[in-house]
Amino acid sequence: MIRRIDARAAEERTWDIVVIGGGATGVGVAVDAASRGHDVVLFEQSDFGKGTSSRSTKLIHGGVRYLKQGNVPLVMEALRERGILRQNAPHLVTDLPFVVPNYRWWEAPFYGVGMRVYDVLAGKYGFGHSENLSVEETVERLPTIETEGLRGGVVYHDGQFDDARLLIHLAMTAAEQGATLVNYCPVTAIRKDDQGFVCGVAVRDGESGRELEVAGRVVVNATGAFTDGVRQMDDPAAPPIIRPSQGVHIVLDREFLPGSSAIMVPETDDGRVLFAIPWHERVLVGTTDTPIESVELEPTALPEEVDFLLVHAARYLTRDPTPADLRSVFVGIRPLVAEGEADETAEISREHAIRISDSGLLTIAGGKWTTYRKMAQDVVDASETLGALDTKPCVTEELRIHGYHRHAEKFGRLDVYGSDAVSIRELTSVDPGLAEPLHEALEVTGAEVVWACRREMARTVDDVLARRTRSLIFDARASVEAAEAVGELMRAELGRPADWVSDQLRAFEEVARHHIWPS
Ligand SMILES: Cc1cc2nc3c(=O)[nH]c(=O)nc-3n(C[C@H](O)[C@H](O)[C@H](O)COP(=O)(O)OP(=O)(O)OC[C@H]3O[C@@H](n4cnc5c(N)ncnc54)[C@H](O)[C@@H]3O)c2cc1C
């Protein structure tokens, strides 16, 4: 990828679109632009998905809560996107039943009607039908639900996915379509021509330390919570447009919520939605919504956020989780677009907004994972006009995402790799040792580490344990214990010197500190 960038610079050829940011938004733009036939290059300062895109609740959803706010167009757009994504990445998007447990007499009719509206809005993109449940049916779906005062429930359906895995598969899709994408390459400056119009970026190759100059007809700022920092590289006086807030999830063992349904609590003490979701062999409980002052790549959960989740989980589960039960904690920063004077971040718009600065920097902000494809389509449409590029139709509604497989469940725990599962298994037939789990509490094998290095641009131990596999979410302490074995395999694959592993271990322990609770 770096060689391609150098070759283009040597030929003094300009890229059609330069994308800053390798999260769902930026990688989505790379997929859309490349599949239309534009020359696109993407730079990510850290690893693909290191920001918010690997730290979501992992739902592909219409957003029942927006329905409550009366935002029908937003819900309809998201439901449509949900259907398109399931069609194009069936190996990664699955149907998940959600039960809203009812403890007050009015909740069953109220939520029952609301969920039926949700079904109608989904139309042909619907997942499954909602229904009212008796107490017995609710307990059948949620064997560990708190039964004291339980009057029944309402079940509805939404989509679930593995966020970092989808992101890696989108990056691979973009590359297959001809895009150039590099991780560990921060954009350090926005370049302007004699008339003051944006004409490219300066980039630092984080591994070699080299500075690269990259010319582009359009520069897209898709940096999520970091949006304002890049806008200010373009114009130091640019007013902030992002109001960041962080969301925490805690991770518990499946015993806390066996079965295959999730719990959705429409309104907690502070008016927010709470989910308890079976995900792989764990349960995710989240989330909080805490306004924050500064934006960091590795944000930290506040004790009161973890307490809030433990208290609310205890309210709905028969066994009360304690801090000692936390396998991991993860925090993501919402890139909410500040609209007017809203005080509460929960009330700020989740819709996306495209802004073009006076010098021509295109910023895409807001939105959510579920709508990444539509956001990308809007960005590339706007880029064609802004950069006077050839106008080409968007093709991503029909574009299959890397790994596409309609029956990936047959690959067992490698199902998230979709069609790549076959090649990963092949690695173990060449070297049977690679089939062994690297830690007794984690399912990750050497074959996945080797695959991540060879085919998925993994460069650090964190890349493998946090995003190529989800070990850091499954069990943060076990991940630290597995880090050395991962590092040794990576060192051999990437041809690194002997002291590379110890540096990596130190760096990974620092990352894992943010996921281990009590830390
Ligand atoms: C707690 C939480 C739960 C959520 N749950 C859901 C959900 O269940 N479903 C859903 O649809 N949505 C959900 N969302 C929303 C969704 O996750 C985000 O909208 C989406 O991931 C944002 O993607 P992004 O690419 O805009 O930002 P990011 O993923 O943060 O990507 C931006 C990238 O830009 C990079 N960057 C920054 N500066 C530079 C630079 N100078 N040079 C190069 N790269 C740079 C960063 O390193 C980062 O990787 C959730 C969000 C949060 C916070």
PDB file of N, CA and C in Angstrom, residues 363-424:
ATOM      1  N   THR A 363     -16.227  17.348   5.608  1.00  0.00           N
ATOM      2  CA  THR A 363     -16.313  16.646   6.900  1.00  0.00           C
ATOM      3  C   THR A 363     -17.624  15.882   6.971  1.00  0.00           C
ATOM      4  N   ILE A 364     -17.521  14.601   7.346  1.00  0.00           N
ATOM      5  CA  ILE A 364     -18.734  13.804   7.580  1.00  0.00           C
ATOM      6  C   ILE A 364     -18.725  13.478   9.079  1.00  0.00           C
ATOM      7  N   ALA A 365     -19.803  13.841   9.732  1.00  0.00           N
ATOM      8  CA  ALA A 365     -19.828  13.643  11.188  1.00  0.00           C
ATOM      9  C   ALA A 365     -21.166  13.073  11.618  1.00  0.00           C
ATOM     10  N   GLY A 366     -21.148  12.433  12.791  1.00  0.00           N
ATOM     11  CA  GLY A 366     -22.376  11.873  13.358  1.00  0.00           C
ATOM     12  C   GLY A 366     -22.694  10.516  12.765  1.00  0.00           C
ATOM     13  N   GLY A 367     -23.975  10.186  12.736  1.00  0.00           N
ATOM     14  CA  GLY A 367     -24.415   8.903  12.176  1.00  0.00           C
ATOM     15  C   GLY A 367     -24.187   7.753  13.137  1.00  0.00           C
ATOM     16  N   LYS A 368     -24.352   6.553  12.620  1.00  0.00           N
ATOM     17  CA  LYS A 368     -24.094   5.367  13.446  1.00  0.00           C
ATOM     18  C   LYS A 368     -23.644   4.225  12.540  1.00  0.00           C
ATOM     19  N   TRP A 369     -23.170   3.153  13.160  1.00  0.00           N
ATOM     20  CA  TRP A 369     -22.654   2.014  12.388  1.00  0.00           C
ATOM     21  C   TRP A 369     -23.694   1.571  11.367  1.00  0.00           C
ATOM     22  N   THR A 370     -24.931   1.424  11.832  1.00  0.00           N
ATOM     23  CA  THR A 370     -26.004   0.884  10.999  1.00  0.00           C
ATOM     24  C   THR A 370     -26.133   1.624   9.660  1.00  0.00           C
ATOM     25  N   THR A 371     -25.865   2.927   9.675  1.00  0.00           N
ATOM     26  CA  THR A 371     -26.092   3.718   8.462  1.00  0.00           C
ATOM     27  C   THR A 371     -24.792   4.063   7.730  1.00  0.00           C
ATOM     28  N   TYR A 372     -23.700   3.351   8.047  1.00  0.00           N
ATOM     29  CA  TYR A 372     -22.406   3.723   7.448  1.00  0.00           C
ATOM     30  C   TYR A 372     -22.474   3.726   5.912  1.00  0.00           C
ATOM     31  N   ARG A 373     -23.227   2.794   5.317  1.00  0.00           N
ATOM     32  CA  ARG A 373     -23.269   2.674   3.854  1.00  0.00           C
ATOM     33  C   ARG A 373     -23.924   3.900   3.222  1.00  0.00           C
ATOM     34  N   LYS A 374     -25.036   4.331   3.818  1.00  0.00           N
ATOM     35  CA  LYS A 374     -25.745   5.505   3.293  1.00  0.00           C
ATOM     36  C   LYS A 374     -24.903   6.767   3.496  1.00  0.00           C
ATOM     37  N   MET A 375     -24.229   6.829   4.627  1.00  0.00           N
ATOM     38  CA  MET A 375     -23.359   7.982   4.890  1.00  0.00           C
ATOM     39  C   MET A 375     -22.282   8.057   3.810  1.00  0.00           C
ATOM     40  N   ALA A 376     -21.697   6.887   3.501  1.00  0.00           N
ATOM     41  CA  ALA A 376     -20.628   6.841   2.496  1.00  0.00           C
ATOM     42  C   ALA A 376     -21.168   7.265   1.129  1.00  0.00           C
ATOM     43  N   GLN A 377     -22.360   6.810   0.807  1.00  0.00           N
ATOM     44  CA  GLN A 377     -22.963   7.175  -0.493  1.00  0.00           C
ATOM     45  C   GLN A 377     -23.115   8.699  -0.578  1.00  0.00           C
ATOM     46  N   ASP A 378     -23.617   9.302   0.495  1.00  0.00           N
ATOM     47  CA  ASP A 378     -23.801  10.757   0.503  1.00  0.00           C
ATOM     48  C   ASP A 378     -22.460  11.475   0.366  1.00  0.00           C
ATOM     49  N   VAL A 379     -21.428  10.933   1.034  1.00  0.00           N
ATOM     50  CA  VAL A 379     -20.104  11.580   0.971  1.00  0.00           C
ATOM     51  C   VAL A 379     -19.540  11.502  -0.451  1.00  0.00           C
ATOM     52  N   VAL A 380     -19.653  10.337  -1.077  1.00  0.00           N
ATOM     53  CA  VAL A 380     -19.048  10.202  -2.413  1.00  0.00           C
ATOM     54  C   VAL A 380     -19.859  11.024  -3.433  1.00  0.00           C
ATOM     55  N   ASP A 381     -21.172  11.072  -3.273  1.00  0.00           N
ATOM     56  CA  ASP A 381     -21.968  11.956  -4.143  1.00  0.00           C
ATOM     57  C   ASP A 381     -21.477  13.400  -4.017  1.00  0.00           C
ATOM     58  N   ALA A 382     -21.297  13.844  -2.759  1.00  0.00           N
ATOM     59  CA  ALA A 382     -20.847  15.230  -2.538  1.00  0.00           C
ATOM     60  C   ALA A 382     -19.426  15.432  -3.060  1.00  0.00           C
ATOM     61  N   SER A 383     -18.587  14.403  -2.940  1.00  0.00           N
ATOM     62  CA  SER A 383     -17.188  14.511  -3.397  1.00  0.00           C
ATOM     63  C   SER A 383     -17.125  14.657  -4.915  1.00  0.00           C
ATOM     64  N   GLU A 384     -18.006  13.951  -5.603  1.00  0.00           N
ATOM     65  CA  GLU A 384     -18.008  14.039  -7.076  1.00  0.00           C
ATOM     66  C   GLU A 384     -18.269  15.482  -7.508  1.00  0.00           C
ATOM     67  N   THR A 385     -19.190  16.135  -6.814  1.00  0.00           N
ATOM     68  CA  THR A 385     -19.489  17.525  -7.156  1.00  0.00           C
ATOM     69  C   THR A 385     -18.329  18.423  -6.747  1.00  0.00           C
ATOM     70  N   LEU A 386     -17.867  18.246  -5.506  1.00  0.00           N
ATOM     71  CA  LEU A 386     -16.821  19.123  -4.970  1.00  0.00           C
ATOM     72  C   LEU A 386     -15.523  19.030  -5.780  1.00  0.00           C
ATOM     73  N   GLY A 387     -15.145  17.810  -6.155  1.00  0.00           N
ATOM     74  CA  GLY A 387     -13.874  17.622  -6.837  1.00  0.00           C
ATOM     75  C   GLY A 387     -14.003  17.561  -8.352  1.00  0.00           C
ATOM     76  N   ALA A 388     -15.202  17.850  -8.874  1.00  0.00           N
ATOM     77  CA  ALA A 388     -15.479  17.743 -10.317  1.00  0.00           C
ATOM     78  C   ALA A 388     -14.997  16.383 -10.845  1.00  0.00           C
ATOM     79  N   LEU A 389     -15.296  15.341 -10.084  1.00  0.00           N
ATOM     80  CA  LEU A 389     -14.944  13.977 -10.508  1.00  0.00           C
ATOM     81  C   LEU A 389     -16.019  13.490 -11.472  1.00  0.00           C
ATOM     82  N   ASP A 390     -15.709  12.436 -12.218  1.00  0.00           N
ATOM     83  CA  ASP A 390     -16.750  11.831 -13.057  1.00  0.00           C
ATOM     84  C   ASP A 390     -17.890  11.376 -12.145  1.00  0.00           C
ATOM     85  N   THR A 391     -19.128  11.578 -12.603  1.00  0.00           N
ATOM     86  CA  THR A 391     -20.263  11.142 -11.787  1.00  0.00           C
ATOM     87  C   THR A 391     -20.555   9.691 -12.098  1.00  0.00           C
ATOM     88  N   LYS A 392     -20.510   8.865 -11.052  1.00  0.00           N
ATOM     89  CA  LYS A 392     -20.720   7.424 -11.264  1.00  0.00           C
ATOM     90  C   LYS A 392     -21.749   6.934 -10.251  1.00  0.00           C
ATOM     91  N   PRO A 393     -22.579   5.959 -10.651  1.00  0.00           N
ATOM     92  CA  PRO A 393     -23.611   5.505  -9.720  1.00  0.00           C
ATOM     93  C   PRO A 393     -23.035   4.691  -8.558  1.00  0.00           C
ATOM     94  N   CYS A 394     -23.665   4.849  -7.407  1.00  0.00           N
ATOM     95  CA  CYS A 394     -23.283   4.072  -6.215  1.00  0.00           C
ATOM     96  C   CYS A 394     -23.719   2.621  -6.414  1.00  0.00           C
ATOM     97  N   VAL A 395     -22.852   1.679  -6.057  1.00  0.00           N
ATOM     98  CA  VAL A 395     -23.189   0.260  -6.276  1.00  0.00           C
ATOM     99  C   VAL A 395     -23.226  -0.554  -4.971  1.00  0.00           C
ATOM    100  N   THR A 396     -23.105   0.118  -3.834  1.00  0.00           N
ATOM    101  CA  THR A 396     -22.916  -0.653  -2.599  1.00  0.00           C
ATOM    102  C   THR A 396     -24.188  -1.337  -2.081  1.00  0.00           C
ATOM    103  N   GLU A 397     -25.354  -0.933  -2.591  1.00  0.00           N
ATOM    104  CA  GLU A 397     -26.570  -1.647  -2.142  1.00  0.00           C
ATOM    105  C   GLU A 397     -26.493  -3.121  -2.514  1.00  0.00           C
ATOM    106  N   GLU A 398     -25.782  -3.393  -3.600  1.00  0.00           N
ATOM    107  CA  GLU A 398     -25.714  -4.773  -4.105  1.00  0.00           C
ATOM    108  C   GLU A 398     -24.342  -5.402  -3.906  1.00  0.00           C
ATOM    109  N   LEU A 399     -23.439  -4.679  -3.269  1.00  0.00           N
ATOM    110  CA  LEU A 399     -22.051  -5.170  -3.205  1.00  0.00           C
ATOM    111  C   LEU A 399     -21.849  -6.109  -2.021  1.00  0.00           C
ATOM    112  N   ARG A 400     -21.433  -7.328  -2.302  1.00  0.00           N
ATOM    113  CA  ARG A 400     -21.189  -8.282  -1.219  1.00  0.00           C
ATOM    114  C   ARG A 400     -19.919  -7.905  -0.468  1.00  0.00           C
ATOM    115  N   ILE A 401     -19.989  -8.051   0.840  1.00  0.00           N
ATOM    116  CA  ILE A 401     -18.850  -7.683   1.680  1.00  0.00           C
ATOM    117  C   ILE A 401     -17.934  -8.896   1.849  1.00  0.00           C
ATOM    118  N   HIS A 402     -16.629  -8.630   1.887  1.00  0.00           N
ATOM    119  CA  HIS A 402     -15.624  -9.689   1.988  1.00  0.00           C
ATOM    120  C   HIS A 402     -16.026 -10.733   3.038  1.00  0.00           C
ATOM    121  N   GLY A 403     -15.888 -11.987   2.694  1.00  0.00           N
ATOM    122  CA  GLY A 403     -16.242 -13.066   3.612  1.00  0.00           C
ATOM    123  C   GLY A 403     -17.670 -13.545   3.417  1.00  0.00           C
ATOM    124  N   TYR A 404     -18.403 -12.862   2.533  1.00  0.00           N
ATOM    125  CA  TYR A 404     -19.821 -13.197   2.304  1.00  0.00           C
ATOM    126  C   TYR A 404     -20.022 -14.712   2.278  1.00  0.00           C
ATOM    127  N   HIS A 405     -20.932 -15.191   3.129  1.00  0.00           N
ATOM    128  CA  HIS A 405     -21.261 -16.620   3.142  1.00  0.00           C
ATOM    129  C   HIS A 405     -22.639 -16.782   3.762  1.00  0.00           C
ATOM    130  N   ARG A 406     -23.511 -17.487   3.129  1.00  0.00           N
ATOM    131  CA  ARG A 406     -24.893 -17.575   3.624  1.00  0.00           C
ATOM    132  C   ARG A 406     -25.049 -18.590   4.762  1.00  0.00           C
ATOM    133  N   HIS A 407     -24.092 -19.488   4.908  1.00  0.00           N
ATOM    134  CA  HIS A 407     -24.221 -20.500   5.976  1.00  0.00           C
ATOM    135  C   HIS A 407     -22.926 -20.605   6.775  1.00  0.00           C
ATOM    136  N   ALA A 408     -22.442 -19.464   7.206  1.00  0.00           N
ATOM    137  CA  ALA A 408     -21.142 -19.443   7.903  1.00  0.00           C
ATOM    138  C   ALA A 408     -21.194 -20.180   9.232  1.00  0.00           C
ATOM    139  N   GLU A 409     -22.384 -20.437   9.766  1.00  0.00           N
ATOM    140  CA  GLU A 409     -22.474 -21.146  11.057  1.00  0.00           C
ATOM    141  C   GLU A 409     -21.802 -22.515  10.976  1.00  0.00           C
ATOM    142  N   LYS A 410     -21.665 -23.035   9.763  1.00  0.00           N
ATOM    143  CA  LYS A 410     -21.035 -24.351   9.649  1.00  0.00           C
ATOM    144  C   LYS A 410     -19.536 -24.300   9.980  1.00  0.00           C
ATOM    145  N   PHE A 411     -18.972 -23.081  10.057  1.00  0.00           N
ATOM    146  CA  PHE A 411     -17.550 -22.967  10.403  1.00  0.00           C
ATOM    147  C   PHE A 411     -17.323 -22.895  11.916  1.00  0.00           C
ATOM    148  N   GLY A 412     -18.395 -23.095  12.698  1.00  0.00           N
ATOM    149  CA  GLY A 412     -18.239 -23.079  14.155  1.00  0.00           C
ATOM    150  C   GLY A 412     -17.770 -21.728  14.634  1.00  0.00           C
ATOM    151  N   ARG A 413     -16.759 -21.719  15.517  1.00  0.00           N
ATOM    152  CA  ARG A 413     -16.341 -20.433  16.072  1.00  0.00           C
ATOM    153  C   ARG A 413     -15.589 -19.557  15.065  1.00  0.00           C
ATOM    154  N   LEU A 414     -15.264 -20.092  13.912  1.00  0.00           N
ATOM    155  CA  LEU A 414     -14.658 -19.251  12.867  1.00  0.00           C
ATOM    156  C   LEU A 414     -15.740 -18.605  11.983  1.00  0.00           C
ATOM    157  N   ASP A 415     -17.015 -18.709  12.399  1.00  0.00           N
ATOM    158  CA  ASP A 415     -18.101 -18.228  11.532  1.00  0.00           C
ATOM    159  C   ASP A 415     -17.953 -16.755  11.140  1.00  0.00           C
ATOM    160  N   VAL A 416     -17.414 -15.934  12.051  1.00  0.00           N
ATOM    161  CA  VAL A 416     -17.317 -14.500  11.727  1.00  0.00           C
ATOM    162  C   VAL A 416     -16.355 -14.223  10.564  1.00  0.00           C
ATOM    163  N   TYR A 417     -15.492 -15.190  10.260  1.00  0.00           N
ATOM    164  CA  TYR A 417     -14.571 -14.990   9.135  1.00  0.00           C
ATOM    165  C   TYR A 417     -15.267 -15.275   7.801  1.00  0.00           C
ATOM    166  N   GLY A 418     -16.467 -15.842   7.856  1.00  0.00           N
ATOM    167  CA  GLY A 418     -17.173 -16.169   6.629  1.00  0.00           C
ATOM    168  C   GLY A 418     -16.336 -17.089   5.758  1.00  0.00           C
ATOM    169  N   SER A 419     -16.251 -16.779   4.457  1.00  0.00           N
ATOM    170  CA  SER A 419     -15.566 -17.680   3.532  1.00  0.00           C
ATOM    171  C   SER A 419     -14.071 -17.797   3.810  1.00  0.00           C
ATOM    172  N   ASP A 420     -13.486 -16.865   4.575  1.00  0.00           N
ATOM    173  CA  ASP A 420     -12.060 -16.972   4.924  1.00  0.00           C
ATOM    174  C   ASP A 420     -11.789 -18.118   5.898  1.00  0.00           C
ATOM    175  N   ALA A 421     -12.850 -18.610   6.563  1.00  0.00           N
ATOM    176  CA  ALA A 421     -12.650 -19.677   7.565  1.00  0.00           C
ATOM    177  C   ALA A 421     -11.923 -20.864   6.942  1.00  0.00           C
ATOM    178  N   VAL A 422     -12.201 -21.128   5.688  1.00  0.00           N
ATOM    179  CA  VAL A 422     -11.594 -22.275   5.009  1.00  0.00           C
ATOM    180  C   VAL A 422     -10.069 -22.083   4.942  1.00  0.00           C
ATOM    181  N   SER A 423      -9.635 -20.895   4.578  1.00  0.00           N
ATOM    182  CA  SER A 423      -8.187 -20.642   4.461  1.00  0.00           C
ATOM    183  C   SER A 423      -7.522 -20.660   5.828  1.00  0.00           C
ATOM    184  N   ILE A 424      -8.237 -20.199   6.859  1.00  0.00           N
ATOM    185  CA  ILE A 424      -7.648 -20.208   8.208  1.00  0.00           C
ATOM    186  C   ILE A 424      -7.469 -21.655   8.665  1.00  0.00           C
TER     187      ILE A 424
END
